[in-house]
Amino acid sequence: MTEEEIVEELASAIPEYAQKKMSEVPRRQREKAGIDYNLTMAVYIIPMLVYRHDERNDWIAERMVEIWNSWKVTGYPLTRSEFGQIAGGFKKGLCYITTAVCLSQGKADDCYELNTLRSYRDQYLMRTKEGRALVDEYYEIAPGIVFVIGMQKEPDRIYEEILKDYLMPCIRYVEEGEYEACKELYCRMVGRLRSRYLPEDMPKYS
């Protein structure tokens, strides 16, 4: 076999397996199964292949992503990802839920909404043990939620709903000094998004 043929065989193995398994999933369960498969590819398989930046493994990873998308294995797009991009980028605060929502609305990183909730986090939540625990838990699961929402067919619509149903009411609570009400609503939002978008064994980025 030529090197190209070897790469093609290796790169197609997982997409072929996933496509077969997807064909066996009942229609009503395909959306969740598709998200789970894409998440596994994006969080585990592709980052593992490119971790050492080996030329052949990079080639396999690139071809695997191409095959996955051209075969429409799950119907959700897959992009190349690396551990540093997933963990480091999220921990720098680039892609948490509120930031992702505001970016989808074309708002700047220092917009009123973000500054209001950051101030609430720092001046209220971080001053108590319970509040710090909530923030830590949020840091662990919020990156995964944003990651999966980004794989949906209409992420901007989802973020619009989050803004309307949760973030704007939270901001109004903060403006009115109803800090506990804001905390309860935000926790409810994270809990619902977690149950909707994350599998039980979703990895944490701490």
PDB file of C-alpha atoms in Angstrom:
ATOM      1  CA  MET A   1       0.000   0.000   0.000  1.00  0.00           C
ATOM      2  CA  THR A   2       1.125   3.543  -0.666  1.00  0.00           C
ATOM      3  CA  GLU A   3       1.379   6.075   2.131  1.00  0.00           C
ATOM      4  CA  GLU A   4      -1.707   7.845   0.790  1.00  0.00           C
ATOM      5  CA  GLU A   5      -3.676   4.598   0.872  1.00  0.00           C
ATOM      6  CA  ILE A   6      -2.579   3.893   4.450  1.00  0.00           C
ATOM      7  CA  VAL A   7      -3.650   7.369   5.561  1.00  0.00           C
ATOM      8  CA  GLU A   8      -6.969   6.994   3.761  1.00  0.00           C
ATOM      9  CA  GLU A   9      -7.656   3.648   5.425  1.00  0.00           C
ATOM     10  CA  LEU A  10      -6.776   4.915   8.900  1.00  0.00           C
ATOM     11  CA  ALA A  11      -8.637   8.201   8.478  1.00  0.00           C
ATOM     12  CA  SER A  12     -11.828   6.524   7.304  1.00  0.00           C
ATOM     13  CA  ALA A  13     -11.967   3.839  10.025  1.00  0.00           C
ATOM     14  CA  ILE A  14     -13.691   5.886  12.742  1.00  0.00           C
ATOM     15  CA  PRO A  15     -16.056   7.782  10.407  1.00  0.00           C
ATOM     16  CA  GLU A  16     -17.076   4.464   8.860  1.00  0.00           C
ATOM     17  CA  TYR A  17     -17.734   2.932  12.280  1.00  0.00           C
ATOM     18  CA  ALA A  18     -19.672   5.989  13.503  1.00  0.00           C
ATOM     19  CA  GLN A  19     -21.742   6.124  10.325  1.00  0.00           C
ATOM     20  CA  LYS A  20     -22.717   2.476  10.781  1.00  0.00           C
ATOM     21  CA  LYS A  21     -23.652   3.034  14.431  1.00  0.00           C
ATOM     22  CA  MET A  22     -25.673   6.143  13.542  1.00  0.00           C
ATOM     23  CA  SER A  23     -27.673   4.125  11.021  1.00  0.00           C
ATOM     24  CA  GLU A  24     -28.709   1.797  13.850  1.00  0.00           C
ATOM     25  CA  VAL A  25     -29.928   4.594  16.148  1.00  0.00           C
ATOM     26  CA  PRO A  26     -33.718   5.163  16.249  1.00  0.00           C
ATOM     27  CA  ARG A  27     -34.694   8.400  14.519  1.00  0.00           C
ATOM     28  CA  ARG A  28     -35.892  10.100  17.714  1.00  0.00           C
ATOM     29  CA  GLN A  29     -32.494   9.522  19.336  1.00  0.00           C
ATOM     30  CA  ARG A  30     -30.287  10.565  16.419  1.00  0.00           C
ATOM     31  CA  GLU A  31     -29.852  14.200  17.417  1.00  0.00           C
ATOM     32  CA  LYS A  32     -28.386  13.314  20.818  1.00  0.00           C
ATOM     33  CA  ALA A  33     -26.309  10.469  19.357  1.00  0.00           C
ATOM     34  CA  GLY A  34     -24.939  12.788  16.679  1.00  0.00           C
ATOM     35  CA  ILE A  35     -23.941  15.392  19.242  1.00  0.00           C
ATOM     36  CA  ASP A  36     -22.261  12.731  21.385  1.00  0.00           C
ATOM     37  CA  TYR A  37     -20.261  11.372  18.430  1.00  0.00           C
ATOM     38  CA  ASN A  38     -19.180  14.857  17.324  1.00  0.00           C
ATOM     39  CA  LEU A  39     -18.217  15.734  20.874  1.00  0.00           C
ATOM     40  CA  THR A  40     -16.106  12.586  21.179  1.00  0.00           C
ATOM     41  CA  MET A  41     -14.343  13.383  17.916  1.00  0.00           C
ATOM     42  CA  ALA A  42     -13.743  17.039  18.776  1.00  0.00           C
ATOM     43  CA  VAL A  43     -12.714  16.556  22.412  1.00  0.00           C
ATOM     44  CA  TYR A  44     -10.873  13.219  22.299  1.00  0.00           C
ATOM     45  CA  ILE A  45     -10.013  11.732  18.905  1.00  0.00           C
ATOM     46  CA  ILE A  46      -8.784  14.711  16.878  1.00  0.00           C
ATOM     47  CA  PRO A  47      -6.873  16.378  19.767  1.00  0.00           C
ATOM     48  CA  MET A  48      -5.209  13.031  20.556  1.00  0.00           C
ATOM     49  CA  LEU A  49      -4.053  12.610  16.949  1.00  0.00           C
ATOM     50  CA  VAL A  50      -2.543  16.089  16.674  1.00  0.00           C
ATOM     51  CA  TYR A  51      -1.193  16.306  20.232  1.00  0.00           C
ATOM     52  CA  ARG A  52       2.470  15.714  19.311  1.00  0.00           C
ATOM     53  CA  HIS A  53       2.231  17.530  15.972  1.00  0.00           C
ATOM     54  CA  ASP A  54       3.531  14.481  14.145  1.00  0.00           C
ATOM     55  CA  GLU A  55       3.316  15.063  10.395  1.00  0.00           C
ATOM     56  CA  ARG A  56       1.605  11.764   9.566  1.00  0.00           C
ATOM     57  CA  ASN A  57      -0.860  11.968  12.455  1.00  0.00           C
ATOM     58  CA  ASP A  58      -1.711  15.543  11.458  1.00  0.00           C
ATOM     59  CA  TRP A  59      -2.369  14.273   7.948  1.00  0.00           C
ATOM     60  CA  ILE A  60      -4.645  11.525   9.269  1.00  0.00           C
ATOM     61  CA  ALA A  61      -6.526  14.005  11.457  1.00  0.00           C
ATOM     62  CA  GLU A  62      -7.056  16.466   8.604  1.00  0.00           C
ATOM     63  CA  ARG A  63      -8.291  13.709   6.310  1.00  0.00           C
ATOM     64  CA  MET A  64     -10.522  12.264   9.040  1.00  0.00           C
ATOM     65  CA  VAL A  65     -12.245  15.634   9.497  1.00  0.00           C
ATOM     66  CA  GLU A  66     -12.702  15.928   5.718  1.00  0.00           C
ATOM     67  CA  ILE A  67     -14.239  12.444   5.500  1.00  0.00           C
ATOM     68  CA  TRP A  68     -16.486  13.036   8.514  1.00  0.00           C
ATOM     69  CA  ASN A  69     -17.908  16.179   6.962  1.00  0.00           C
ATOM     70  CA  SER A  70     -18.163  14.921   3.378  1.00  0.00           C
ATOM     71  CA  TRP A  71     -19.965  11.757   4.511  1.00  0.00           C
ATOM     72  CA  LYS A  72     -22.183  13.833   6.828  1.00  0.00           C
ATOM     73  CA  VAL A  73     -21.725  11.153   9.465  1.00  0.00           C
ATOM     74  CA  THR A  74     -23.851  12.939  12.064  1.00  0.00           C
ATOM     75  CA  GLY A  75     -25.140  15.917  10.130  1.00  0.00           C
ATOM     76  CA  TYR A  76     -23.111  18.237  12.376  1.00  0.00           C
ATOM     77  CA  PRO A  77     -19.900  19.901  11.146  1.00  0.00           C
ATOM     78  CA  LEU A  78     -16.578  18.834  12.648  1.00  0.00           C
ATOM     79  CA  THR A  79     -13.480  21.012  12.758  1.00  0.00           C
ATOM     80  CA  ARG A  80      -9.915  20.263  13.762  1.00  0.00           C
ATOM     81  CA  SER A  81      -9.355  20.904  17.465  1.00  0.00           C
ATOM     82  CA  GLU A  82      -6.450  20.689  19.912  1.00  0.00           C
ATOM     83  CA  PHE A  83      -6.275  20.225  23.673  1.00  0.00           C
ATOM     84  CA  GLY A  84      -4.730  23.653  24.139  1.00  0.00           C
ATOM     85  CA  GLN A  85      -7.490  25.277  22.119  1.00  0.00           C
ATOM     86  CA  ILE A  86     -10.209  23.549  24.133  1.00  0.00           C
ATOM     87  CA  ALA A  87      -8.824  23.806  27.652  1.00  0.00           C
ATOM     88  CA  GLY A  88      -6.521  26.814  27.525  1.00  0.00           C
ATOM     89  CA  GLY A  89      -8.763  28.952  25.398  1.00  0.00           C
ATOM     90  CA  PHE A  90     -11.820  28.355  27.552  1.00  0.00           C
ATOM     91  CA  LYS A  91      -9.966  28.889  30.819  1.00  0.00           C
ATOM     92  CA  LYS A  92      -8.868  32.299  29.584  1.00  0.00           C
ATOM     93  CA  GLY A  93     -12.531  33.221  29.604  1.00  0.00           C
ATOM     94  CA  LEU A  94     -12.930  33.509  25.848  1.00  0.00           C
ATOM     95  CA  CYS A  95     -15.982  31.356  25.347  1.00  0.00           C
ATOM     96  CA  TYR A  96     -18.178  31.094  28.394  1.00  0.00           C
ATOM     97  CA  ILE A  97     -21.920  31.202  27.933  1.00  0.00           C
ATOM     98  CA  THR A  98     -22.457  34.927  28.499  1.00  0.00           C
ATOM     99  CA  THR A  99     -19.510  35.849  26.290  1.00  0.00           C
ATOM    100  CA  ALA A 100     -20.704  33.501  23.550  1.00  0.00           C
ATOM    101  CA  VAL A 101     -24.198  34.989  23.718  1.00  0.00           C
ATOM    102  CA  CYS A 102     -22.900  38.549  23.506  1.00  0.00           C
ATOM    103  CA  LEU A 103     -20.532  37.745  20.643  1.00  0.00           C
ATOM    104  CA  SER A 104     -23.426  36.178  18.732  1.00  0.00           C
ATOM    105  CA  GLN A 105     -25.226  39.509  19.163  1.00  0.00           C
ATOM    106  CA  GLY A 106     -22.263  41.444  17.799  1.00  0.00           C
ATOM    107  CA  LYS A 107     -21.455  42.954  21.200  1.00  0.00           C
ATOM    108  CA  ALA A 108     -17.924  43.766  22.343  1.00  0.00           C
ATOM    109  CA  ASP A 109     -16.102  41.943  25.133  1.00  0.00           C
ATOM    110  CA  ASP A 110     -16.550  44.994  27.353  1.00  0.00           C
ATOM    111  CA  CYS A 111     -20.264  45.469  26.647  1.00  0.00           C
ATOM    112  CA  TYR A 112     -22.678  46.467  29.406  1.00  0.00           C
ATOM    113  CA  GLU A 113     -24.128  42.968  29.791  1.00  0.00           C
ATOM    114  CA  LEU A 114     -20.757  41.270  30.243  1.00  0.00           C
ATOM    115  CA  ASN A 115     -19.413  43.936  32.557  1.00  0.00           C
ATOM    116  CA  THR A 116     -22.563  43.778  34.694  1.00  0.00           C
ATOM    117  CA  LEU A 117     -22.391  40.012  35.155  1.00  0.00           C
ATOM    118  CA  ARG A 118     -18.624  40.002  35.678  1.00  0.00           C
ATOM    119  CA  SER A 119     -19.017  42.619  38.375  1.00  0.00           C
ATOM    120  CA  TYR A 120     -21.786  40.548  39.967  1.00  0.00           C
ATOM    121  CA  ARG A 121     -19.524  37.500  39.921  1.00  0.00           C
ATOM    122  CA  ASP A 122     -16.542  39.312  41.427  1.00  0.00           C
ATOM    123  CA  GLN A 123     -18.344  41.575  43.906  1.00  0.00           C
ATOM    124  CA  TYR A 124     -21.024  39.149  45.098  1.00  0.00           C
ATOM    125  CA  LEU A 125     -20.482  35.484  44.269  1.00  0.00           C
ATOM    126  CA  MET A 126     -16.726  35.395  44.888  1.00  0.00           C
ATOM    127  CA  ARG A 127     -17.126  36.823  48.395  1.00  0.00           C
ATOM    128  CA  THR A 128     -18.729  33.691  49.838  1.00  0.00           C
ATOM    129  CA  LYS A 129     -17.641  30.058  49.964  1.00  0.00           C
ATOM    130  CA  GLU A 130     -20.890  28.921  48.348  1.00  0.00           C
ATOM    131  CA  GLY A 131     -20.558  31.522  45.609  1.00  0.00           C
ATOM    132  CA  ARG A 132     -16.978  30.518  44.830  1.00  0.00           C
ATOM    133  CA  ALA A 133     -18.055  26.875  44.616  1.00  0.00           C
ATOM    134  CA  LEU A 134     -20.771  27.819  42.120  1.00  0.00           C
ATOM    135  CA  VAL A 135     -18.278  29.764  40.023  1.00  0.00           C
ATOM    136  CA  ASP A 136     -15.835  26.835  40.043  1.00  0.00           C
ATOM    137  CA  GLU A 137     -18.566  24.416  38.968  1.00  0.00           C
ATOM    138  CA  TYR A 138     -19.609  26.804  36.218  1.00  0.00           C
ATOM    139  CA  TYR A 139     -16.026  27.026  34.932  1.00  0.00           C
ATOM    140  CA  GLU A 140     -15.938  23.240  34.666  1.00  0.00           C
ATOM    141  CA  ILE A 141     -19.082  22.732  32.599  1.00  0.00           C
ATOM    142  CA  ALA A 142     -19.693  26.006  30.732  1.00  0.00           C
ATOM    143  CA  PRO A 143     -16.952  25.375  28.132  1.00  0.00           C
ATOM    144  CA  GLY A 144     -18.582  22.079  27.176  1.00  0.00           C
ATOM    145  CA  ILE A 145     -21.996  23.707  26.850  1.00  0.00           C
ATOM    146  CA  VAL A 146     -20.631  26.409  24.541  1.00  0.00           C
ATOM    147  CA  PHE A 147     -18.675  23.799  22.589  1.00  0.00           C
ATOM    148  CA  VAL A 148     -21.791  21.728  21.889  1.00  0.00           C
ATOM    149  CA  ILE A 149     -24.022  24.725  21.135  1.00  0.00           C
ATOM    150  CA  GLY A 150     -21.451  25.739  18.540  1.00  0.00           C
ATOM    151  CA  MET A 151     -22.044  22.427  16.766  1.00  0.00           C
ATOM    152  CA  GLN A 152     -25.789  22.980  16.486  1.00  0.00           C
ATOM    153  CA  LYS A 153     -27.387  23.958  13.193  1.00  0.00           C
ATOM    154  CA  GLU A 154     -28.648  27.312  14.532  1.00  0.00           C
ATOM    155  CA  PRO A 155     -26.408  28.386  17.429  1.00  0.00           C
ATOM    156  CA  ASP A 156     -27.361  32.051  17.092  1.00  0.00           C
ATOM    157  CA  ARG A 157     -31.027  31.190  17.612  1.00  0.00           C
ATOM    158  CA  ILE A 158     -30.126  29.237  20.749  1.00  0.00           C
ATOM    159  CA  TYR A 159     -28.083  32.147  22.084  1.00  0.00           C
ATOM    160  CA  GLU A 160     -30.951  34.543  21.341  1.00  0.00           C
ATOM    161  CA  GLU A 161     -33.234  32.381  23.496  1.00  0.00           C
ATOM    162  CA  ILE A 162     -30.655  32.258  26.297  1.00  0.00           C
ATOM    163  CA  LEU A 163     -30.348  36.038  26.198  1.00  0.00           C
ATOM    164  CA  LYS A 164     -34.104  36.579  26.339  1.00  0.00           C
ATOM    165  CA  ASP A 165     -35.019  33.861  28.841  1.00  0.00           C
ATOM    166  CA  TYR A 166     -32.074  34.066  31.246  1.00  0.00           C
ATOM    167  CA  LEU A 167     -29.408  36.709  30.787  1.00  0.00           C
ATOM    168  CA  MET A 168     -31.552  39.829  30.468  1.00  0.00           C
ATOM    169  CA  PRO A 169     -33.699  38.839  33.477  1.00  0.00           C
ATOM    170  CA  CYS A 170     -30.473  38.166  35.427  1.00  0.00           C
ATOM    171  CA  ILE A 171     -29.148  41.600  34.549  1.00  0.00           C
ATOM    172  CA  ARG A 172     -32.409  43.215  35.667  1.00  0.00           C
ATOM    173  CA  TYR A 173     -32.124  41.377  38.988  1.00  0.00           C
ATOM    174  CA  VAL A 174     -28.594  42.732  39.444  1.00  0.00           C
ATOM    175  CA  GLU A 175     -29.717  46.264  38.587  1.00  0.00           C
ATOM    176  CA  GLU A 176     -32.462  45.982  41.217  1.00  0.00           C
ATOM    177  CA  GLY A 177     -30.148  44.503  43.846  1.00  0.00           C
ATOM    178  CA  GLU A 178     -31.892  41.115  43.747  1.00  0.00           C
ATOM    179  CA  TYR A 179     -28.630  39.179  43.823  1.00  0.00           C
ATOM    180  CA  GLU A 180     -29.988  35.882  45.132  1.00  0.00           C
ATOM    181  CA  ALA A 181     -32.696  35.862  42.461  1.00  0.00           C
ATOM    182  CA  CYS A 182     -30.004  36.338  39.823  1.00  0.00           C
ATOM    183  CA  LYS A 183     -28.011  33.450  41.254  1.00  0.00           C
ATOM    184  CA  GLU A 184     -31.021  31.132  41.270  1.00  0.00           C
ATOM    185  CA  LEU A 185     -31.963  31.974  37.689  1.00  0.00           C
ATOM    186  CA  TYR A 186     -28.406  31.609  36.410  1.00  0.00           C
ATOM    187  CA  CYS A 187     -28.021  28.247  38.151  1.00  0.00           C
ATOM    188  CA  ARG A 188     -31.291  27.118  36.602  1.00  0.00           C
ATOM    189  CA  MET A 189     -30.040  28.168  33.174  1.00  0.00           C
ATOM    190  CA  VAL A 190     -26.770  26.267  33.521  1.00  0.00           C
ATOM    191  CA  GLY A 191     -28.574  23.189  34.827  1.00  0.00           C
ATOM    192  CA  ARG A 192     -31.026  23.129  31.946  1.00  0.00           C
ATOM    193  CA  LEU A 193     -28.345  23.712  29.329  1.00  0.00           C
ATOM    194  CA  ARG A 194     -26.213  21.010  30.887  1.00  0.00           C
ATOM    195  CA  SER A 195     -29.015  18.433  30.804  1.00  0.00           C
ATOM    196  CA  ARG A 196     -29.908  19.389  27.239  1.00  0.00           C
ATOM    197  CA  TYR A 197     -26.475  19.520  25.643  1.00  0.00           C
ATOM    198  CA  LEU A 198     -23.964  17.543  27.696  1.00  0.00           C
ATOM    199  CA  PRO A 199     -23.652  13.773  28.050  1.00  0.00           C
ATOM    200  CA  GLU A 200     -23.207  12.552  31.615  1.00  0.00           C
ATOM    201  CA  ASP A 201     -19.536  11.721  31.010  1.00  0.00           C
ATOM    202  CA  MET A 202     -18.648  15.097  29.502  1.00  0.00           C
ATOM    203  CA  PRO A 203     -15.002  15.883  30.377  1.00  0.00           C
ATOM    204  CA  LYS A 204     -14.173  18.858  32.570  1.00  0.00           C
ATOM    205  CA  TYR A 205     -11.618  21.521  31.669  1.00  0.00           C
ATOM    206  CA  SER A 206     -10.204  22.293  35.080  1.00  0.00           C
TER     207      SER A 206
END
